[in-house]
mmCIF file with all atom_site columns, C-alpha atoms in Angstrom:
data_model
loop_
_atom_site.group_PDB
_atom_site.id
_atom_site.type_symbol
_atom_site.label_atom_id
_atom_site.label_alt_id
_atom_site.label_comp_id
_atom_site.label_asym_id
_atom_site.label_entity_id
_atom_site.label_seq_id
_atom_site.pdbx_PDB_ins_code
_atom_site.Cartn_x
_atom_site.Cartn_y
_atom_site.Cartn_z
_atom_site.occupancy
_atom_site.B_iso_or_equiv
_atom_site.pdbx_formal_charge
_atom_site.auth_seq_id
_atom_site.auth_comp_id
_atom_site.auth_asym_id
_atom_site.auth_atom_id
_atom_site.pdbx_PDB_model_num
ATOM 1   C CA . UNK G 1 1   ? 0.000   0.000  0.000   1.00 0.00 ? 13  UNK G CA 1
ATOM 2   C CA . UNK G 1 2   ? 2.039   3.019  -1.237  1.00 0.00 ? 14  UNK G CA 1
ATOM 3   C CA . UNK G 1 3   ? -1.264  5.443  0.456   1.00 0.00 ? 15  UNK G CA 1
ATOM 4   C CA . UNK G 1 4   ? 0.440   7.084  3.366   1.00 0.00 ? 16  UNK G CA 1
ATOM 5   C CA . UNK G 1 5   ? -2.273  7.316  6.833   1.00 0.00 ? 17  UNK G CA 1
ATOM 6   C CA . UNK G 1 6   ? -3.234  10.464 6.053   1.00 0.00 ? 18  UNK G CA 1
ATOM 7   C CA . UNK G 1 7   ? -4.287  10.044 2.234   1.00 0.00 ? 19  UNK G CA 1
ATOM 8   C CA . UNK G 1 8   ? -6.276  7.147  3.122   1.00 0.00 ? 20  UNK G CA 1
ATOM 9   C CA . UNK G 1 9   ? -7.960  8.731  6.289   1.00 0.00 ? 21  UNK G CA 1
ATOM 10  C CA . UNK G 1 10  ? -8.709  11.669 4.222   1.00 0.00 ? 22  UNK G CA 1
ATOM 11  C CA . UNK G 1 11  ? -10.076 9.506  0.912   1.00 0.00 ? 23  UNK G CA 1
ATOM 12  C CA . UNK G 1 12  ? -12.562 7.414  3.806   1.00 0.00 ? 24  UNK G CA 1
ATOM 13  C CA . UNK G 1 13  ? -13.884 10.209 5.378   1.00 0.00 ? 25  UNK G CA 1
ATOM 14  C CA . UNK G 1 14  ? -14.423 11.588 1.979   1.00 0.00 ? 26  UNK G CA 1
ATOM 15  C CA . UNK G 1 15  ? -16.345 8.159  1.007   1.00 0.00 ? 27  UNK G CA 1
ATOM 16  C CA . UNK G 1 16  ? -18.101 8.361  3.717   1.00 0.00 ? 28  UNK G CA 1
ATOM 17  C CA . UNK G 1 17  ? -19.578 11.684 3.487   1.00 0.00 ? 29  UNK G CA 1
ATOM 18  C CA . UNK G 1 18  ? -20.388 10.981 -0.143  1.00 0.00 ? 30  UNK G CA 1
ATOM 19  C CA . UNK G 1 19  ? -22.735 7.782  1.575   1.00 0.00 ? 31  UNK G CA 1
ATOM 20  C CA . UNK G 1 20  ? -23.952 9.723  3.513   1.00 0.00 ? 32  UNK G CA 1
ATOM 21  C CA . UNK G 1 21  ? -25.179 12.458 0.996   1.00 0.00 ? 33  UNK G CA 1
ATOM 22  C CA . UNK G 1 22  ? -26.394 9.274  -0.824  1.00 0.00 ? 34  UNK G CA 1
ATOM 23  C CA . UNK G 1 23  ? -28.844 8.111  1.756   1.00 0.00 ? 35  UNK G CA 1
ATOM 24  C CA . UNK G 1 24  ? -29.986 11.496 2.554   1.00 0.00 ? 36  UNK G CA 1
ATOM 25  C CA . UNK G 1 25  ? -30.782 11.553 -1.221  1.00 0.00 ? 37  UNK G CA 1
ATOM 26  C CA . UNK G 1 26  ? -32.531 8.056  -1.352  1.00 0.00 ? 38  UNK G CA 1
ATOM 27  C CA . UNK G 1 27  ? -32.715 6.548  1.873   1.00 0.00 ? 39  UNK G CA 1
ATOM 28  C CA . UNK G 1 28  ? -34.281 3.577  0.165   1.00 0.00 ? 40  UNK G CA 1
ATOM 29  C CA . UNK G 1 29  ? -31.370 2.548  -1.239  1.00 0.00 ? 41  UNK G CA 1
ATOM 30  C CA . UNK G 1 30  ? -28.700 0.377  -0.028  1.00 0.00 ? 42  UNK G CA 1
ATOM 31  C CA . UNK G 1 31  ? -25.220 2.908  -0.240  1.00 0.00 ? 43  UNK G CA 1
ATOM 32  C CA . UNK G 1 32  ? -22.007 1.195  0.489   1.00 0.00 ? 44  UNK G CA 1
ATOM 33  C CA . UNK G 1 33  ? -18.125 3.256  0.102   1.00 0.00 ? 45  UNK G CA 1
ATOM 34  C CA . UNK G 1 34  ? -15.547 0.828  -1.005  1.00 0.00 ? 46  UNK G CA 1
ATOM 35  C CA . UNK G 1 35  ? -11.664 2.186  -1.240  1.00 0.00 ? 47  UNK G CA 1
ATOM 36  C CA . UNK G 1 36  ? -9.687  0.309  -3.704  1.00 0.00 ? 48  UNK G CA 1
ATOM 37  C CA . UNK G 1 37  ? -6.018  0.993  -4.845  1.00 0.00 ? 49  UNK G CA 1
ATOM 38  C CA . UNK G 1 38  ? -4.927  -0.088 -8.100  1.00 0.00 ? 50  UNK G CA 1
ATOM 39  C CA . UNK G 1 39  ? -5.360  0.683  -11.589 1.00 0.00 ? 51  UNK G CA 1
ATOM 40  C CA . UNK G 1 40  ? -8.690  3.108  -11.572 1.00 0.00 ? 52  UNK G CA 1
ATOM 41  C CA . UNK G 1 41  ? -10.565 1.234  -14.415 1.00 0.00 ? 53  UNK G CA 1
ATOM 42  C CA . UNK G 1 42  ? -9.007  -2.223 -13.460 1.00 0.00 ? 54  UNK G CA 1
ATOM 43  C CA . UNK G 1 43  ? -10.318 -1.885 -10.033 1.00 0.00 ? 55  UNK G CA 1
ATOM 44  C CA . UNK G 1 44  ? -13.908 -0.287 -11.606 1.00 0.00 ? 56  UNK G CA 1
ATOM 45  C CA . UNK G 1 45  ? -14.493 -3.754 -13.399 1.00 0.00 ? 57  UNK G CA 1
ATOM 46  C CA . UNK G 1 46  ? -13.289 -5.911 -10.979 1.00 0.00 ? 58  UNK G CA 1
ATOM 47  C CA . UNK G 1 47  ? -15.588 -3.939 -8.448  1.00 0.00 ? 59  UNK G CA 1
ATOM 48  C CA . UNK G 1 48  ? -18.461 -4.074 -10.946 1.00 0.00 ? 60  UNK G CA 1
ATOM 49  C CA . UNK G 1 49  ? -18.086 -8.045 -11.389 1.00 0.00 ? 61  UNK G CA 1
ATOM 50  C CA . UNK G 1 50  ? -17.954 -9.039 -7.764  1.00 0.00 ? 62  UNK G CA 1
ATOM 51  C CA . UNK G 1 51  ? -20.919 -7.064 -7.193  1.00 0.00 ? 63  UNK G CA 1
ATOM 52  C CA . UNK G 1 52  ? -23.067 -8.058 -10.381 1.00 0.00 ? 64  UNK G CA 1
ATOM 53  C CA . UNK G 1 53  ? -23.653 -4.295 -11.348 1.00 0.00 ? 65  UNK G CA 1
ATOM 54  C CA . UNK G 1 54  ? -26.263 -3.700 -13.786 1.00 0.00 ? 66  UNK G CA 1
ATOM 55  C CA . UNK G 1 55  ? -24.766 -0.218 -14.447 1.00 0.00 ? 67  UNK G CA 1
ATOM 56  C CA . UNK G 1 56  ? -21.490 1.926  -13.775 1.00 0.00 ? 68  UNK G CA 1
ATOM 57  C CA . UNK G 1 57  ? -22.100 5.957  -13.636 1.00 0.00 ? 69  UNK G CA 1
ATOM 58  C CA . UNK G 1 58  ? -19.045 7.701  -13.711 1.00 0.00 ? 70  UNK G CA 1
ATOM 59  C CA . UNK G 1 59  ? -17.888 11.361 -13.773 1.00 0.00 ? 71  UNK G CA 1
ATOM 60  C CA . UNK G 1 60  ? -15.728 11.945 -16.704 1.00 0.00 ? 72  UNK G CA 1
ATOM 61  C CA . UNK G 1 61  ? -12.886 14.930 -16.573 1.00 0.00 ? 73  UNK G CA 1
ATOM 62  C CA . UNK G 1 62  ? -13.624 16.082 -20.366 1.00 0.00 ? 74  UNK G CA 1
ATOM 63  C CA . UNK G 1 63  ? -9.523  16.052 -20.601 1.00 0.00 ? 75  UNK G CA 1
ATOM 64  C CA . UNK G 1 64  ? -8.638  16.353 -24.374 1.00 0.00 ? 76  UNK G CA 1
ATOM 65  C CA . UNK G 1 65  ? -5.316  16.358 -26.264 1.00 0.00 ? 77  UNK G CA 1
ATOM 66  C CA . UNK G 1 66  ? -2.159  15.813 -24.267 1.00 0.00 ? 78  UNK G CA 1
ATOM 67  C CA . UNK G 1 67  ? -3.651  15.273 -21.436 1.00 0.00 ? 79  UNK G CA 1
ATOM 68  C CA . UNK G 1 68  ? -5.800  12.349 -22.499 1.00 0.00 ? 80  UNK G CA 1
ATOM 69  C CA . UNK G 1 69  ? -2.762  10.751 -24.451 1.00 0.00 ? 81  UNK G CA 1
ATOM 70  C CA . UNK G 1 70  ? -0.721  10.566 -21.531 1.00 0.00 ? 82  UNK G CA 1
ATOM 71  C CA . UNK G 1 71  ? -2.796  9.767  -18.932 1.00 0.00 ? 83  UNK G CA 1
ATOM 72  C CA . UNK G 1 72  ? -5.582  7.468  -20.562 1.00 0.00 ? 84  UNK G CA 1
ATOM 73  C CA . UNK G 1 73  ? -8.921  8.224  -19.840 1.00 0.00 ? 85  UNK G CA 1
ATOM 74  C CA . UNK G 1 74  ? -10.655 5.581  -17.161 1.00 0.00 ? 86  UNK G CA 1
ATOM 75  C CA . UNK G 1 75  ? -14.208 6.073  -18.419 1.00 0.00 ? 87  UNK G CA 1
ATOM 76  C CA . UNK G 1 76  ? -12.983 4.947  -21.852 1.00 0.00 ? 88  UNK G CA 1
ATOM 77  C CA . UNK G 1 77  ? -11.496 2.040  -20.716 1.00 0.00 ? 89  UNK G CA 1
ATOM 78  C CA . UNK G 1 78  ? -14.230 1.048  -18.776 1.00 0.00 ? 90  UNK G CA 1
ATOM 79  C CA . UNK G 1 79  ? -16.384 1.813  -21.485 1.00 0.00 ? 91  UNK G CA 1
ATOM 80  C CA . UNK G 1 80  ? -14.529 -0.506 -24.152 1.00 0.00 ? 92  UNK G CA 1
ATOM 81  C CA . UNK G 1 81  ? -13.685 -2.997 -21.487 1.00 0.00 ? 93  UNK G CA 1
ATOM 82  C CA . UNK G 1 82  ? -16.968 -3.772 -19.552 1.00 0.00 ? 94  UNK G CA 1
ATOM 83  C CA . UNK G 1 83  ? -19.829 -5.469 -19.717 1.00 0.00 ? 95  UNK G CA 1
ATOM 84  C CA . UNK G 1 84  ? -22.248 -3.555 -18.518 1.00 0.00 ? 96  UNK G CA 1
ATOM 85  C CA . UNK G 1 85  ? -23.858 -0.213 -19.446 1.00 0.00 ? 97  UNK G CA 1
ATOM 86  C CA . UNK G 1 86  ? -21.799 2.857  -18.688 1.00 0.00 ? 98  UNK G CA 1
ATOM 87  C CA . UNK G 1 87  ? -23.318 6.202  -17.980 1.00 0.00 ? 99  UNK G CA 1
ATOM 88  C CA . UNK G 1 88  ? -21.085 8.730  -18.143 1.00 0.00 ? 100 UNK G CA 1
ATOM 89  C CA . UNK G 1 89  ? -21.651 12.112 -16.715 1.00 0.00 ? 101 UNK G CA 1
ATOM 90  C CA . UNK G 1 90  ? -19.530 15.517 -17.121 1.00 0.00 ? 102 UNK G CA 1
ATOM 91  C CA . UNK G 1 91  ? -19.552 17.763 -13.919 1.00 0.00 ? 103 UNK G CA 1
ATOM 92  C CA . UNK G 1 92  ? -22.045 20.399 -13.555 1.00 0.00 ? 104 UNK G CA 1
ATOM 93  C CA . UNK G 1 93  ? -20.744 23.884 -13.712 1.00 0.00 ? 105 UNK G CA 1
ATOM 94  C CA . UNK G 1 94  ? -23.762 24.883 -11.936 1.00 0.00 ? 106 UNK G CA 1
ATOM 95  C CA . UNK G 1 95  ? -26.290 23.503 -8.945  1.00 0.00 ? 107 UNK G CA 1
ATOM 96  C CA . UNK G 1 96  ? -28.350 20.913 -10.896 1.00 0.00 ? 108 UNK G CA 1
ATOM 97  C CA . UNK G 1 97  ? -32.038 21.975 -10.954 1.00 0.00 ? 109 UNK G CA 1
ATOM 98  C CA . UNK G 1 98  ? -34.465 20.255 -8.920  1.00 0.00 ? 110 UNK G CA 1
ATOM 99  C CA . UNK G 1 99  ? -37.980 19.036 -10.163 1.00 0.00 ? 111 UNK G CA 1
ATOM 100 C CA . UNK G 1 100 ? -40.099 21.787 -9.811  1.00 0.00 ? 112 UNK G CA 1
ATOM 101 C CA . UNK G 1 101 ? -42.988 23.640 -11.865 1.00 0.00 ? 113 UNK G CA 1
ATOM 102 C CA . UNK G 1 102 ? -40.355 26.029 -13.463 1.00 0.00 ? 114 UNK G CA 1
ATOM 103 C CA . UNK G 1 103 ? -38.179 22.731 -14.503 1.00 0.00 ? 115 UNK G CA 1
ATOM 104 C CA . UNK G 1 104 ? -40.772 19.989 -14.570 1.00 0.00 ? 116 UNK G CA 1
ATOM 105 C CA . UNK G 1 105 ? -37.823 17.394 -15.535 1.00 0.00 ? 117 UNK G CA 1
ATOM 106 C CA . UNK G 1 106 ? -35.044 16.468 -17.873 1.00 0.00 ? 118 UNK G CA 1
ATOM 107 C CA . UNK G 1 107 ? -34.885 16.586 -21.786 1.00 0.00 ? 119 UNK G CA 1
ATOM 108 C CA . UNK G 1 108 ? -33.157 13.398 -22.174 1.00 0.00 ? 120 UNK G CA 1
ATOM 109 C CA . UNK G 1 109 ? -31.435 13.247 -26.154 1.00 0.00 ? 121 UNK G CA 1
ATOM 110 C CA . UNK G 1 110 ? -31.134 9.563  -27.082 1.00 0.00 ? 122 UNK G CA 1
ATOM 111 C CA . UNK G 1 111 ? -29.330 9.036  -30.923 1.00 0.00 ? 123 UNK G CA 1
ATOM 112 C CA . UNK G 1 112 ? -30.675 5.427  -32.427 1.00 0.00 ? 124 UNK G CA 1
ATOM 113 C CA . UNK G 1 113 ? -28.928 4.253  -35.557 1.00 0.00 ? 125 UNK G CA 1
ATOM 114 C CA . UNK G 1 114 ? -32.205 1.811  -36.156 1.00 0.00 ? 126 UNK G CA 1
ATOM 115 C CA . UNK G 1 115 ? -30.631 -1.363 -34.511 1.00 0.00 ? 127 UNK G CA 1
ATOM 116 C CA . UNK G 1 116 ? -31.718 -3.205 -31.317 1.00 0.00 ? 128 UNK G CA 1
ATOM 117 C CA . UNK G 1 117 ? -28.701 -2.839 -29.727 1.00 0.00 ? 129 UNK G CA 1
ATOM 118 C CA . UNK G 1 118 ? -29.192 1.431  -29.699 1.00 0.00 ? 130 UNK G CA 1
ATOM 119 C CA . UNK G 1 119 ? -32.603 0.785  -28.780 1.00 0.00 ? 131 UNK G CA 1
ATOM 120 C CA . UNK G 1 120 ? -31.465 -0.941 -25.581 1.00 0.00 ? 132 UNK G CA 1
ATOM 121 C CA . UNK G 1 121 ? -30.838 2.568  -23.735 1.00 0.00 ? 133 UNK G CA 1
ATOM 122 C CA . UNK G 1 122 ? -34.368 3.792  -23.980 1.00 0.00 ? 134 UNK G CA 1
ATOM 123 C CA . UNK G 1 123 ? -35.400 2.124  -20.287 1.00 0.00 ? 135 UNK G CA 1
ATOM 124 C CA . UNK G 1 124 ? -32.788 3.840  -18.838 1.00 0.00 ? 136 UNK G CA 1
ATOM 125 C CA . UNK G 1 125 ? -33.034 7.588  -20.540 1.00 0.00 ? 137 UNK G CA 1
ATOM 126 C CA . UNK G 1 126 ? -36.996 7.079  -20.349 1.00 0.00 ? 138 UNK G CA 1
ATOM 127 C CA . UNK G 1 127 ? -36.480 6.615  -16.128 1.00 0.00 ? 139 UNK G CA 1
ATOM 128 C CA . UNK G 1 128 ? -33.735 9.643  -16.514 1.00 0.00 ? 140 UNK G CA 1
ATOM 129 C CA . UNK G 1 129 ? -36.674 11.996 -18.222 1.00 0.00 ? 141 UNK G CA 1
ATOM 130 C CA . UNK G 1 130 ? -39.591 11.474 -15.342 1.00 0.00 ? 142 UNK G CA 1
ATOM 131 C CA . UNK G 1 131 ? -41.200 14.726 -15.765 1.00 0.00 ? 143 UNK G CA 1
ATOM 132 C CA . UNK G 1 132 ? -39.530 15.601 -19.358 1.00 0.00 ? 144 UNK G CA 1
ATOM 133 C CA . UNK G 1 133 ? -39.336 14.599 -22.444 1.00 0.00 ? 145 UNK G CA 1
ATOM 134 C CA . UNK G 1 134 ? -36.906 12.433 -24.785 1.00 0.00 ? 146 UNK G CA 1
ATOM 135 C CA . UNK G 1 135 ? -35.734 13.393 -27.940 1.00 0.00 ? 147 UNK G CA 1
ATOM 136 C CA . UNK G 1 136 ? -34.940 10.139 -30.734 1.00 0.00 ? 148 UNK G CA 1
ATOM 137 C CA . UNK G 1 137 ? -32.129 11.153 -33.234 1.00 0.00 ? 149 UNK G CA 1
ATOM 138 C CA . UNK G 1 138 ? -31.441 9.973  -36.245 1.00 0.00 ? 150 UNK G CA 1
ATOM 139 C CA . UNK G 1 139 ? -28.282 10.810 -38.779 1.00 0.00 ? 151 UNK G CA 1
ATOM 140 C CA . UNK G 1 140 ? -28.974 10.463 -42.183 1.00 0.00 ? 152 UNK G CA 1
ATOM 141 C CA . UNK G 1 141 ? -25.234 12.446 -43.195 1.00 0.00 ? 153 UNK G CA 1
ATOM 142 C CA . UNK G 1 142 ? -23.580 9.976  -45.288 1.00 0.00 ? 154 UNK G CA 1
ATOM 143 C CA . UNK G 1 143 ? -20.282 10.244 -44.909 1.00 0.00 ? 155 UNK G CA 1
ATOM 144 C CA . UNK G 1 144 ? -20.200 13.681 -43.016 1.00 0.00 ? 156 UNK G CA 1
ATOM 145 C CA . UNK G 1 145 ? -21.827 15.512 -45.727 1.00 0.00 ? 157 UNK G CA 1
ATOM 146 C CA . UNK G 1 146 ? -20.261 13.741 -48.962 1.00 0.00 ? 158 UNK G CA 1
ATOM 147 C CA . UNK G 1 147 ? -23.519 12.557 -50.651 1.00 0.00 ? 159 UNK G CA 1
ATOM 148 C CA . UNK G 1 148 ? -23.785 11.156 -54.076 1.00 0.00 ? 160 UNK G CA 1
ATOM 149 C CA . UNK G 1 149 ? -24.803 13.170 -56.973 1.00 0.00 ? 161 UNK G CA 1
ATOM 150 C CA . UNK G 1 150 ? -28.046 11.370 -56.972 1.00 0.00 ? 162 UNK G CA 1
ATOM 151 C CA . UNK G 1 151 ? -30.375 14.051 -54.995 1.00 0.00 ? 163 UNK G CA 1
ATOM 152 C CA . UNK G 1 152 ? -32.811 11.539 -54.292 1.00 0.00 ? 164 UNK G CA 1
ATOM 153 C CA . UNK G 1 153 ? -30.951 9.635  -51.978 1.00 0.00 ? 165 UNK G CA 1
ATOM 154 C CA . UNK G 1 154 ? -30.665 11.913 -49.124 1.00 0.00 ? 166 UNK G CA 1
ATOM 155 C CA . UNK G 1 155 ? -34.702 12.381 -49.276 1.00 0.00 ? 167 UNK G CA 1
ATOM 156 C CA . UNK G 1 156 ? -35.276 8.639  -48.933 1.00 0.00 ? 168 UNK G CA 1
ATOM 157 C CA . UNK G 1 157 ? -32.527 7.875  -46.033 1.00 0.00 ? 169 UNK G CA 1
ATOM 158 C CA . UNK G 1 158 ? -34.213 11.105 -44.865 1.00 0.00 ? 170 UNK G CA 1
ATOM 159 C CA . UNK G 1 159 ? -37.699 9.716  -45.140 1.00 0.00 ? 171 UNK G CA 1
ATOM 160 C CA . UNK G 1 160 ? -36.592 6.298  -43.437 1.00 0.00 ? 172 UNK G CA 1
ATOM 161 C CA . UNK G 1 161 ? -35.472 7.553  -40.310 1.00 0.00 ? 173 UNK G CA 1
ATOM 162 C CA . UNK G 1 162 ? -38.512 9.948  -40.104 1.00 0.00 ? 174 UNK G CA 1
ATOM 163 C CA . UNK G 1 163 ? -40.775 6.742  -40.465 1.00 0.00 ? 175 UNK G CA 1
ATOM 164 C CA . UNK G 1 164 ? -38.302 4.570  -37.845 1.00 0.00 ? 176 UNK G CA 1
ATOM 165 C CA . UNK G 1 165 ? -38.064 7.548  -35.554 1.00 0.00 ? 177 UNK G CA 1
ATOM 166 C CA . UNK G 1 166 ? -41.932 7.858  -35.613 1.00 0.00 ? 178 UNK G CA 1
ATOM 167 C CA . UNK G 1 167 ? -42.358 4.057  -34.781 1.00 0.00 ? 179 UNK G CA 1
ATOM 168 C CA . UNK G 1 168 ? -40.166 4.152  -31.791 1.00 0.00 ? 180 UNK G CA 1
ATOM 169 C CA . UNK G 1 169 ? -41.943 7.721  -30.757 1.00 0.00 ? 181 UNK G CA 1
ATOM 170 C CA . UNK G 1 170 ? -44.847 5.885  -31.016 1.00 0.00 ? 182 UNK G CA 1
ATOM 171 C CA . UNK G 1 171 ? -44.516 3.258  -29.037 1.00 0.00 ? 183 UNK G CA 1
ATOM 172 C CA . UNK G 1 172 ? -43.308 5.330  -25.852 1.00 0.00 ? 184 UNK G CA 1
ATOM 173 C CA . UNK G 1 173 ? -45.782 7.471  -26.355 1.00 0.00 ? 185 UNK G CA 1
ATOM 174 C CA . UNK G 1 174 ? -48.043 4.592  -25.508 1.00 0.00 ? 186 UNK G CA 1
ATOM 175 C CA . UNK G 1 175 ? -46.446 4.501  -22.445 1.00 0.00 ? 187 UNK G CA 1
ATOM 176 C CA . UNK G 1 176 ? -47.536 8.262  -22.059 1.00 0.00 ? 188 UNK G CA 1
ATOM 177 C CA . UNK G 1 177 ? -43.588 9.341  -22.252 1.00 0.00 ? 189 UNK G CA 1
ATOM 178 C CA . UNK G 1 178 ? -43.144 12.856 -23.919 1.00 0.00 ? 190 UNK G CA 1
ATOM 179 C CA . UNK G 1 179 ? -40.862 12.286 -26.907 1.00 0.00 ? 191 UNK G CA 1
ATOM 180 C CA . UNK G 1 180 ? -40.039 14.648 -29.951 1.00 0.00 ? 192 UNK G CA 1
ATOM 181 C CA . UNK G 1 181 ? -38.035 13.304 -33.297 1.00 0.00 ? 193 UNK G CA 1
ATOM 182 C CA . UNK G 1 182 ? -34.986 14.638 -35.078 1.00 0.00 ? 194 UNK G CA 1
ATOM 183 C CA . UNK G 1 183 ? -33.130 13.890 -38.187 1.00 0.00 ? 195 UNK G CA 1
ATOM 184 C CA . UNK G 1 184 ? -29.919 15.042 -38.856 1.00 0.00 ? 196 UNK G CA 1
ATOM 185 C CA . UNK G 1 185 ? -29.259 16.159 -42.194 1.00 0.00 ? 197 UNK G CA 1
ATOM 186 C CA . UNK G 1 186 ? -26.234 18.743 -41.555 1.00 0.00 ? 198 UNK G CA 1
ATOM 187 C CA . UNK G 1 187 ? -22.511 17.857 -41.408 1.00 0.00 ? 199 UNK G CA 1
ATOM 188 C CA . UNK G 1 188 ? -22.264 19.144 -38.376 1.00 0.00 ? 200 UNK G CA 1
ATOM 189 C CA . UNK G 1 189 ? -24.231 17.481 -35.781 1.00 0.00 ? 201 UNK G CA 1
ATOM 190 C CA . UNK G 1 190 ? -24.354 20.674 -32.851 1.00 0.00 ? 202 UNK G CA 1
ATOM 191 C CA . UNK G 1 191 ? -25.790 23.087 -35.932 1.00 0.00 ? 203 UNK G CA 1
ATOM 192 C CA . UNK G 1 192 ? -28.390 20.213 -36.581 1.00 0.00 ? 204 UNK G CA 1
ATOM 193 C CA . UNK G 1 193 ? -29.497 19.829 -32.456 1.00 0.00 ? 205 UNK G CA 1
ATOM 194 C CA . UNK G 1 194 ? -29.392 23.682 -31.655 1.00 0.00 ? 206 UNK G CA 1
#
């Protein structure tokens, strides 16, 4: 153990003030701190197997460049190395809202590329937008932009996803879930979204 007293006093007390903030959150559910020293996203999946985790959340740094060459990133390894969903979440720069008649829940954007397999994280951003709405994207941009001379072809892969996008809509909408539909026909996928 290369942690000196101090370090690992100071990383418990820290663990267990984040359980506690947990329970006080959702006293309902079962919190538990675990320090582990090792490789970050070694010790992550190991953690995540012994316990039979259905999901890992994790806060990611948003390092870029340099920074990510040298030091890895551990959500990315987790990511590519798990087997079980990963939601990743980038820190707040402000309070996050609460529920409230001003902000009557979260606008959850979920991107399907019309297989089962993208399909399989609507439970979990349905149960993330209690309150708000989802909204099902679709890109259509072949090759970033590059289509073929033949105009029609962006109209019908257009048309498609407007027609699979509607189906899914549908269907959630069943479940009285508020959901809106995009296709992305831009290049760039921010200008298409904002």
């Amino acid at each position: 153990n290369s942690m000196v007293p101090d370090a690992l006093q100071e990383v418990t007390q820290y663990l267990e003030t984040q359980v506690g903030a947990c329970a006080a959150v959702a006293p309902d559910v079962h919190t538990q701190g675990l320090l582990k020293i090792g490789d970050a996203s070694r010790e992550i999946l190991k953690v995540a197997s012994e316990l039979e985790a259905q999901m890992v959340v994790l806060t990611t740094h948003g390092r870029g460049g340099v920074d990510r060459l040298i030091w890895g990133s551990v959500a990315e390894q987790v990511v590519r190395n798990g087997h079980v969903p990963v939601l990743l979440v980038r820190p707040w720069e402000h309070p996050v809202p609460e529920l409230t008649s001003e902000h009557p829940g979260w606008r959850v954007l979920v991107p399907l590329d019309g297989t089962k397999l993208a399909e399989t994280s609507l439970a979990e951003a349905t149960r993330l937008a209690v309150g708000g709405e989802l909204l099902l994207v679709r890109d259509v941009v072949s090759g970033h932009g590059d289509w073929s001379d033949d105009l029609t072809e962006p109209r019908e892969a257009t048309d498609m996803a407007k027609v699979y996008l509607d189906g899914v809509a549908n269907r959630l909408r069943e479940d009285g879930i508020r959901v809106r539909t995009l296709v992305l026909t831009r290049p760039v996928v921010t200008d298409a979204i904002s």
